[in-house]
Short mmCIF file of C-alpha atoms and ligand atoms in Angstrom, two decimals:
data_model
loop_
_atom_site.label_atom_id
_atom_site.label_comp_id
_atom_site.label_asym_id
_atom_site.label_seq_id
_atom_site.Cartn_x
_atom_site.Cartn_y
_atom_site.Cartn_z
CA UNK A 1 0.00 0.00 0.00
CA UNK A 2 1.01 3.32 -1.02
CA UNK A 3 0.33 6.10 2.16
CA UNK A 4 0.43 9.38 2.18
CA UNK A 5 0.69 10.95 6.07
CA UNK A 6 -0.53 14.35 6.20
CA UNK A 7 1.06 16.22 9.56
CA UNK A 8 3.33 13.53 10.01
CA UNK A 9 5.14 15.43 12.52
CA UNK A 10 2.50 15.08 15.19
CA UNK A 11 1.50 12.66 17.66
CA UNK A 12 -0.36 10.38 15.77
CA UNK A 13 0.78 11.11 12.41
CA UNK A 14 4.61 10.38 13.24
CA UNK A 15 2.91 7.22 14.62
CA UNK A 16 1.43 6.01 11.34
CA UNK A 17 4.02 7.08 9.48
CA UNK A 18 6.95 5.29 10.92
CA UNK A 19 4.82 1.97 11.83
CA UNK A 20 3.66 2.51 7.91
CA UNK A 21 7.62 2.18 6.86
CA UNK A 22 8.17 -0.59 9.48
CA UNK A 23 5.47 -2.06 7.82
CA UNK A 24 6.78 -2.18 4.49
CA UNK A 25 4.80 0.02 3.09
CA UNK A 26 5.71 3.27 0.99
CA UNK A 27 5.03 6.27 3.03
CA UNK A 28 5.30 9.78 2.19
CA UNK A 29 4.96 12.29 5.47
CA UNK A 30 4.66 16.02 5.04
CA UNK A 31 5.31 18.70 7.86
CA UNK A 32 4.77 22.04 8.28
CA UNK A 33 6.89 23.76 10.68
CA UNK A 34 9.30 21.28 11.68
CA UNK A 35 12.74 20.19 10.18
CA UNK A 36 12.21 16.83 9.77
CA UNK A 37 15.10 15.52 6.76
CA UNK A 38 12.46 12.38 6.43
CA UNK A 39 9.12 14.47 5.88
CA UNK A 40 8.29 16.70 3.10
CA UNK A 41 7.65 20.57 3.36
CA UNK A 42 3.77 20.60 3.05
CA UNK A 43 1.64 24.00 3.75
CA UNK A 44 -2.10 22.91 3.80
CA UNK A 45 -2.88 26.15 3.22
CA UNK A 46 -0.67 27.44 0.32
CA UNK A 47 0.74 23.95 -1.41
CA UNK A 48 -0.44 21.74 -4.07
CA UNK A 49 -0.54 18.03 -3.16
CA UNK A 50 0.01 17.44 -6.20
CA UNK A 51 3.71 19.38 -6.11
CA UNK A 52 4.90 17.12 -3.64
CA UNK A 53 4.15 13.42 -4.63
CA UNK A 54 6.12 10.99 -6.57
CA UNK A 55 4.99 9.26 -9.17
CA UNK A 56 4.84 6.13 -7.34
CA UNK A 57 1.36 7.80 -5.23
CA UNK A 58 -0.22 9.39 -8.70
CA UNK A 59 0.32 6.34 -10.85
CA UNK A 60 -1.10 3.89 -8.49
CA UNK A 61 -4.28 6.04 -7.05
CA UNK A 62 -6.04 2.69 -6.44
CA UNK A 63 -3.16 1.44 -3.69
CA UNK A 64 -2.75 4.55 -2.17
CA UNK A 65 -4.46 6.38 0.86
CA UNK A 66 -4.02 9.50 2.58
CA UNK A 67 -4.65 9.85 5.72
CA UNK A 68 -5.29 13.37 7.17
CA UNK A 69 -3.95 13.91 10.47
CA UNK A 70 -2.82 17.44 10.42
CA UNK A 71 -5.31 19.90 11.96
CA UNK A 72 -5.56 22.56 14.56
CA UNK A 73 -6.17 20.34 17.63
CA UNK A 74 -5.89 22.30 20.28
CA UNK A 75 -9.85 22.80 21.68
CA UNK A 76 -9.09 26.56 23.01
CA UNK A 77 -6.53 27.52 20.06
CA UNK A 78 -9.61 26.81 17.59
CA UNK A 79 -11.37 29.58 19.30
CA UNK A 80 -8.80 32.05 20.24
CA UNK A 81 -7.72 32.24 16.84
CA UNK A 82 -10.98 31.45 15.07
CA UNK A 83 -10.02 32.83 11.99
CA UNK A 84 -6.62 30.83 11.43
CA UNK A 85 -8.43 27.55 12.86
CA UNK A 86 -11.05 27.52 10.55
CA UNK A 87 -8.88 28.51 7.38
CA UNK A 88 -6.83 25.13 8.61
CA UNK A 89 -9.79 22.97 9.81
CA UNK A 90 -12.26 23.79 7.31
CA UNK A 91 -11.62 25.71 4.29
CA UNK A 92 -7.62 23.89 3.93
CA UNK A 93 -8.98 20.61 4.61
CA UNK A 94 -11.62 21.22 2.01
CA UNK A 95 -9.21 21.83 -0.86
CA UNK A 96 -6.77 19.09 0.24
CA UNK A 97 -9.64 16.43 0.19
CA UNK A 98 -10.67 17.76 -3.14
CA UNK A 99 -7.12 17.59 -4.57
CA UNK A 100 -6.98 14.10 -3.25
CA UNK A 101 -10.00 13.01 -5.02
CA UNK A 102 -9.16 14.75 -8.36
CA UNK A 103 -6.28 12.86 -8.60
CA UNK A 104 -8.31 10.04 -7.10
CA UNK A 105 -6.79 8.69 -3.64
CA UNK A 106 -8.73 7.80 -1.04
CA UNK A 107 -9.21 9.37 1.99
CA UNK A 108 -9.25 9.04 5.54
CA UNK A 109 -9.98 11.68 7.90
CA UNK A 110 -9.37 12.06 11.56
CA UNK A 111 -12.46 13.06 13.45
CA UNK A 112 -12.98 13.30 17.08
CA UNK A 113 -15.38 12.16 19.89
CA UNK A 114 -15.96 15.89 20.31
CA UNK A 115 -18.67 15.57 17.41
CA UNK A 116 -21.31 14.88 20.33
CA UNK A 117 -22.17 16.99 23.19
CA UNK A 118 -20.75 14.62 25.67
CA UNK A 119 -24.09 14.21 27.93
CA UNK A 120 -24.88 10.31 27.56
CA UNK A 121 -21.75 8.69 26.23
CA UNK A 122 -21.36 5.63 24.84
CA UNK A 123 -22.04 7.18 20.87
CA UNK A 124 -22.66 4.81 18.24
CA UNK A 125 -21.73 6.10 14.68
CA UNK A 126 -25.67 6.41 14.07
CA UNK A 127 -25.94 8.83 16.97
CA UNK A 128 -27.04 12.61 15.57
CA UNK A 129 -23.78 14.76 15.82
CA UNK A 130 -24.13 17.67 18.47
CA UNK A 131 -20.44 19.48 19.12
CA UNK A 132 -20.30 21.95 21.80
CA UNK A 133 -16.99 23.15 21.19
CA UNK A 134 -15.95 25.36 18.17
CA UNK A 135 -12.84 22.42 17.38
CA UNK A 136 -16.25 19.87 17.37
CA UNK A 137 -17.99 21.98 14.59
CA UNK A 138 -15.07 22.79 12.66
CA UNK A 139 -14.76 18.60 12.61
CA UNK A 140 -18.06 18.13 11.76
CA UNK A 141 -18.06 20.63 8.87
CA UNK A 142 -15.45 18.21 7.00
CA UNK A 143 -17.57 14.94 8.04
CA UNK A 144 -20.89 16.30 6.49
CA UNK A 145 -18.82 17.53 3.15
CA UNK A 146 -17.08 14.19 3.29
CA UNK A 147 -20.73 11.85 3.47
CA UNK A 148 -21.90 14.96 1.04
CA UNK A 149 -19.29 14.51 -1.55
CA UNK A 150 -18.18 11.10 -1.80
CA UNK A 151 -18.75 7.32 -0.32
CA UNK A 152 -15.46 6.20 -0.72
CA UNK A 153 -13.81 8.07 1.55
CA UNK A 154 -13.58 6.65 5.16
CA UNK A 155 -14.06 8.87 8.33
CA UNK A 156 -12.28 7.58 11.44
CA UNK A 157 -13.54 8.91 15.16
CA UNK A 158 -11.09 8.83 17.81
CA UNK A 159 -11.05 9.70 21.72
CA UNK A 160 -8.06 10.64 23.74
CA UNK A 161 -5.32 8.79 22.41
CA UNK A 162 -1.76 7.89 24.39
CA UNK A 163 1.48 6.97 23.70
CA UNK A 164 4.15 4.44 25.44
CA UNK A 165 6.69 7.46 25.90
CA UNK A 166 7.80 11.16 26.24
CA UNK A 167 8.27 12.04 22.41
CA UNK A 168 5.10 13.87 22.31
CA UNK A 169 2.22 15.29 24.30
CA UNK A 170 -0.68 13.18 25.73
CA UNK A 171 -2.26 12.60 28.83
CA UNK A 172 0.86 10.23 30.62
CA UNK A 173 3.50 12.11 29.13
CA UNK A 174 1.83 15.52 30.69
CA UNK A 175 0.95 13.82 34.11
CA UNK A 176 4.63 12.33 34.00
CA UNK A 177 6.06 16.12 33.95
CA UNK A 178 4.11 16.59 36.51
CA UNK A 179 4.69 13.36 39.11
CA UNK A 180 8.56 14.18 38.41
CA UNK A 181 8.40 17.91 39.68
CA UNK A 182 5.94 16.91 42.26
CA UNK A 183 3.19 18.86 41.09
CA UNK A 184 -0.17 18.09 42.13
CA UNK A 185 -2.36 16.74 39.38
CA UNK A 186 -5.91 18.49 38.94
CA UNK A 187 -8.61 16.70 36.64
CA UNK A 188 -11.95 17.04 35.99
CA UNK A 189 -14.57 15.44 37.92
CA UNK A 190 -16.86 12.71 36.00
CA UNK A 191 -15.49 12.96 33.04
CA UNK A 192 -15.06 9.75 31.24
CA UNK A 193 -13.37 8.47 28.10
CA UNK A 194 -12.58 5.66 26.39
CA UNK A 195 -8.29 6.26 26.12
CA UNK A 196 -6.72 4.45 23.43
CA UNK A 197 -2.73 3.81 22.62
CA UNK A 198 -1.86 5.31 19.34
CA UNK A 199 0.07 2.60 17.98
CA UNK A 200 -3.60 0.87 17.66
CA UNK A 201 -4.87 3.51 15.52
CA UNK A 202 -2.31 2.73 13.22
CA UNK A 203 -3.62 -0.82 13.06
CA UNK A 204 -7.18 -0.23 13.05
CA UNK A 205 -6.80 2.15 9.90
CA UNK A 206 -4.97 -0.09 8.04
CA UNK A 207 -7.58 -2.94 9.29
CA UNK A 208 -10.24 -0.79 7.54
CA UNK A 209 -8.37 0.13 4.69
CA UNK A 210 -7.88 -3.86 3.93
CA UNK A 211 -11.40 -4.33 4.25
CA UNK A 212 -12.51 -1.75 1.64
CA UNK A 213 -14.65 -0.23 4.67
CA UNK A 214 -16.22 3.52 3.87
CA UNK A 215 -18.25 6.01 6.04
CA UNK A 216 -17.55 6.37 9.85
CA UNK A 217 -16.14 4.13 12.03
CA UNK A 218 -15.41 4.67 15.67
CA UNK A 219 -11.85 3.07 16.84
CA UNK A 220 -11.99 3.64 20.71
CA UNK A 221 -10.51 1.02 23.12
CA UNK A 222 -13.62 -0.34 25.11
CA UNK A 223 -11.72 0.21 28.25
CA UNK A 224 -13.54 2.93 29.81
CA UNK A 225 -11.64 5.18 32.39
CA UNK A 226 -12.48 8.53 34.29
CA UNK A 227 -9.79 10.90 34.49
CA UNK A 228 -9.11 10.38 38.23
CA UNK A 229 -9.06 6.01 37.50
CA UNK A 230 -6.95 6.74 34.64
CA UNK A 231 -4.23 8.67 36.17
CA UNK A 232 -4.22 6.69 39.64
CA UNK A 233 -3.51 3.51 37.33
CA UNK A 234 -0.82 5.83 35.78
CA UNK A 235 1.07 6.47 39.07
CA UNK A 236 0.86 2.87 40.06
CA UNK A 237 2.62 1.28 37.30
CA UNK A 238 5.73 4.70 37.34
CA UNK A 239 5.59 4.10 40.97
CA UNK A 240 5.74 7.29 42.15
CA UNK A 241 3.41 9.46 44.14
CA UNK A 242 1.60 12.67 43.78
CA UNK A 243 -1.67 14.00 44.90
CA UNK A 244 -4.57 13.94 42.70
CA UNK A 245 -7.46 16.45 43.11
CA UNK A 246 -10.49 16.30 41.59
CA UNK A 247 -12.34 19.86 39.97
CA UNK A 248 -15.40 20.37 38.37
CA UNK A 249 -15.20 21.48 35.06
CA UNK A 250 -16.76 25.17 35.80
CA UNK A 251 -13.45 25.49 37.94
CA UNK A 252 -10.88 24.94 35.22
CA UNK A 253 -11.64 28.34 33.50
CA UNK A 254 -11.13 26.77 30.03
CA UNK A 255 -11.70 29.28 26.96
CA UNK A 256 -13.82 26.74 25.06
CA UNK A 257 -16.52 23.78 26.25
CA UNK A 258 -15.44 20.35 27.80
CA UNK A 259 -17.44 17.06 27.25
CA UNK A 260 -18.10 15.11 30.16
CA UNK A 261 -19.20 12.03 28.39
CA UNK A 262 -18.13 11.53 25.25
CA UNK A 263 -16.98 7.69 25.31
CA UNK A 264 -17.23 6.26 21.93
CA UNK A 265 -19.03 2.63 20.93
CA UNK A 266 -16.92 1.05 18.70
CA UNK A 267 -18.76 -2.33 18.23
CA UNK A 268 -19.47 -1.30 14.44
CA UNK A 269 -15.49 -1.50 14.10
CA UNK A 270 -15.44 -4.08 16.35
CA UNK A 271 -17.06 -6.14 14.32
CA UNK A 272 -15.25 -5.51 11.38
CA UNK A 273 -11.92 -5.69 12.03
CA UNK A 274 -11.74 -7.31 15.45
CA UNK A 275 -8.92 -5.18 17.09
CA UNK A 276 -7.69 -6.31 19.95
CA UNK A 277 -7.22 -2.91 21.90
CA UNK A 278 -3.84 -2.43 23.97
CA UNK A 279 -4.82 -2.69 27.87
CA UNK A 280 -4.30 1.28 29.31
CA UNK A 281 -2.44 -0.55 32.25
CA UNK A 282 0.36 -2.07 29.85
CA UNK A 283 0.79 1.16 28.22
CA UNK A 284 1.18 2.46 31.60
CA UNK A 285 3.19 -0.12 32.35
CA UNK A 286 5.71 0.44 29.10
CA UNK A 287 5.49 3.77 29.35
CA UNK A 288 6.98 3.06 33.19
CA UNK A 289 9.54 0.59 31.70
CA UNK A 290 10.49 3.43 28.69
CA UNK A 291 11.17 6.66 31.55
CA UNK A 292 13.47 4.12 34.14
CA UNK A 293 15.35 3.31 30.23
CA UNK A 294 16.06 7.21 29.79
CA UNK A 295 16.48 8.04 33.26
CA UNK A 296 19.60 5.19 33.54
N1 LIG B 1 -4.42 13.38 19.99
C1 LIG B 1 -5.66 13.02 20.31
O1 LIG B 1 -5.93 12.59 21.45
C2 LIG B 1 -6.77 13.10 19.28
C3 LIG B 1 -8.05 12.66 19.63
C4 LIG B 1 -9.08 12.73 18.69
C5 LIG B 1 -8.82 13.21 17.41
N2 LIG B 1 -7.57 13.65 17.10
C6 LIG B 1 -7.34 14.17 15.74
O2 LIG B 1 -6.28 13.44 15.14
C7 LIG B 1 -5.50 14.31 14.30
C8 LIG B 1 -4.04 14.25 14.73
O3 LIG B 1 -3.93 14.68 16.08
P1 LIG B 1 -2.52 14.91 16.79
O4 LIG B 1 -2.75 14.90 18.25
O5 LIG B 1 -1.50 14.03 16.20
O6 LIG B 1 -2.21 16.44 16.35
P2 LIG B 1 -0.88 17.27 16.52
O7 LIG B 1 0.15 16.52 17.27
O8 LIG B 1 -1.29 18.62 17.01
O9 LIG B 1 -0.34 17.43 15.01
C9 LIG B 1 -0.93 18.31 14.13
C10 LIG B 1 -0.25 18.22 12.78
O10 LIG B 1 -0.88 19.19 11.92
C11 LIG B 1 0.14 19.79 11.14
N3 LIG B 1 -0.29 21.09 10.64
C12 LIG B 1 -0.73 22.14 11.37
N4 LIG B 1 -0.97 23.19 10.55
C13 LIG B 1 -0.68 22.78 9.29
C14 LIG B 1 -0.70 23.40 8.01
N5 LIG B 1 -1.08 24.67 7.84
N6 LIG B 1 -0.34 22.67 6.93
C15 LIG B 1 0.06 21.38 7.06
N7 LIG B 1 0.13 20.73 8.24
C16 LIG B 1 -0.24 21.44 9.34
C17 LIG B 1 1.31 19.90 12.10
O11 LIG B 1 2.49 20.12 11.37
P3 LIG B 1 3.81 20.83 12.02
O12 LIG B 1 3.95 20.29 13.41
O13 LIG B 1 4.91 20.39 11.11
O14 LIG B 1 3.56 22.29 12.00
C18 LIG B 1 1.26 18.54 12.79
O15 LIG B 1 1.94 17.58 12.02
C19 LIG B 1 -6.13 15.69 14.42
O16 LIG B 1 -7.03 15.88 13.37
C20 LIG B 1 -6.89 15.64 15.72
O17 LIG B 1 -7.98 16.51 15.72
C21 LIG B 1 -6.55 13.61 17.99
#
């Protein structure tokens, strides 16, 4: 398979990209800011996709896939800079996906469990879309012109995902920062998520992809974990202690929304692909084993 890793210098994208190459596969990555000798200089914005592939990804449309990871995923950014985050989220997104199916690659677009409000959890792909955040409707503007525009493309719904170790920012490698300098850890009360390792989304995309599937899927671990269970499972397995306080969400001053519940219900992916999800307390537990390697 030919794959094409848009914002492959971010957390998930550097993800699929390398386990892509490890993989065998041929994998093109493009970044935007960062100097990166292995990714390609790629401006959502102001470049042609077209500019930057080889003819290896144009001849051979039918075996190749691009997935979309780059975005503006920070939920307060998207509203402090409203203008920039929707010329990235929307409008950039829109012309990339329309580039890609000129030239007639498939496409598969990260979305987020911050498509629903967040009150019941437990969302089904069926379940109407109701985002509460500005970064939620931006998302759902590129779903609904996705389902509008084509049925080959495949939409892919994730929750908060983690890594094994410190190369990038997610939950454990935030609330490890923070158990090293002894910081207190503050977290917001009832909410609940499904967490799932990043390394999984890798394989559940390329799951998909081998079995043609279109439309939305949700890939969520079906581990489900409040913020407080989550990170007291995290300091058990680093074995260090810090003090965990619980706020409620009107007490965390954040710029934008929250959702309390937005767990996803991945059975329709579930029953497609059968993923076995990565247990949250062996990532904890290798992400444990990975900090005592760099500390030594
Ligand atoms: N992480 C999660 O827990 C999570 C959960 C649900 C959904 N998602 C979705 O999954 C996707 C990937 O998330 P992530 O956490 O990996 O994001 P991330 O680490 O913030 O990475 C964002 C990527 O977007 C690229 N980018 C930003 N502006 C760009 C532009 N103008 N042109 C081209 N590329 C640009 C960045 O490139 P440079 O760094 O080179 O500037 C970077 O590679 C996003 O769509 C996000 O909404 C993530």
């Amino acid at each position: 398979m030919n794959i094409i890793v848009i914002g492959a210098s971010g957390f998930i994208g550097n993800h699929i990209y390398t386990m892509g190459k490890n993989d065998g596969h041929l994998v093109l990555g493009t970044t935007n800011s960062k100097r990166n000798i292995d990714l390609v200089a790629f401006n959502m914005v102001s470049d042609e996709i077209k500019n930057i592939l080889t003819l290896n990804f144009t001849t051979d449309p039918a075996n190749t896939i691009c997935i979309i990871c780059a975005a503006i995923s920070k939920i307060d950014f998207c509203v402090i800079d409203n203008v920039y985050s929707e010329k990235i989220n929307v409008h950039a997104t829109i012309r990339l996906i329309e580039e890609l199916s000129s030239l007639g690659i498939k496409v598969v677009f990260l979305s987020t469990d911050y498509v629903f409000d967040g009150k019941d959890g437990g969302y089904s792909e069926e379940d109407h879309v109701n985002p509460i955040t500005e970064y939620g409707r931006q998302k759902v503007k590129i779903e609904k012109f996705i389902m509008d525009t084509s049925s080959s493309n495949l939409i892919v719904r994730l929750s908060k995902i983690l890594g094994d170790n410190q190369d990038y920012l997610h939950p454990f490698s935030e609330w490890y920062k923070q158990i090293t300098k002894k910081e207190t850890i503050y977290c917001i009360k009832d909410q609940i998520f499904s967490p799932t390792f990043v390394g999984d989304v890798y394989k559940g995309i390329i799951a998909l992809i081998n079995k043609r599937c279109t439309g939305v899927y949700h890939l969520a671990n079906s581990e489900i974990f409040s913020r407080e269970r989550l990170i007291s499972l995290f300091i058990e397995k680093i074995g260090m202690k810090t003090e965990i306080v619980e706020k409620e969400l009107k007490d965390f001053y954040f710029i934008d929304n929250r959702t309390l519940k937005s767990y996803l219900n991945s059975t329709k992916f579930q029953n497609e692909v059968g993923l076995n999800f990565t247990k949250m307390s062996d990532i904890a537990e290798r992400f444990a084993a990975n900090a005592v390697q760099l500390r030594a």
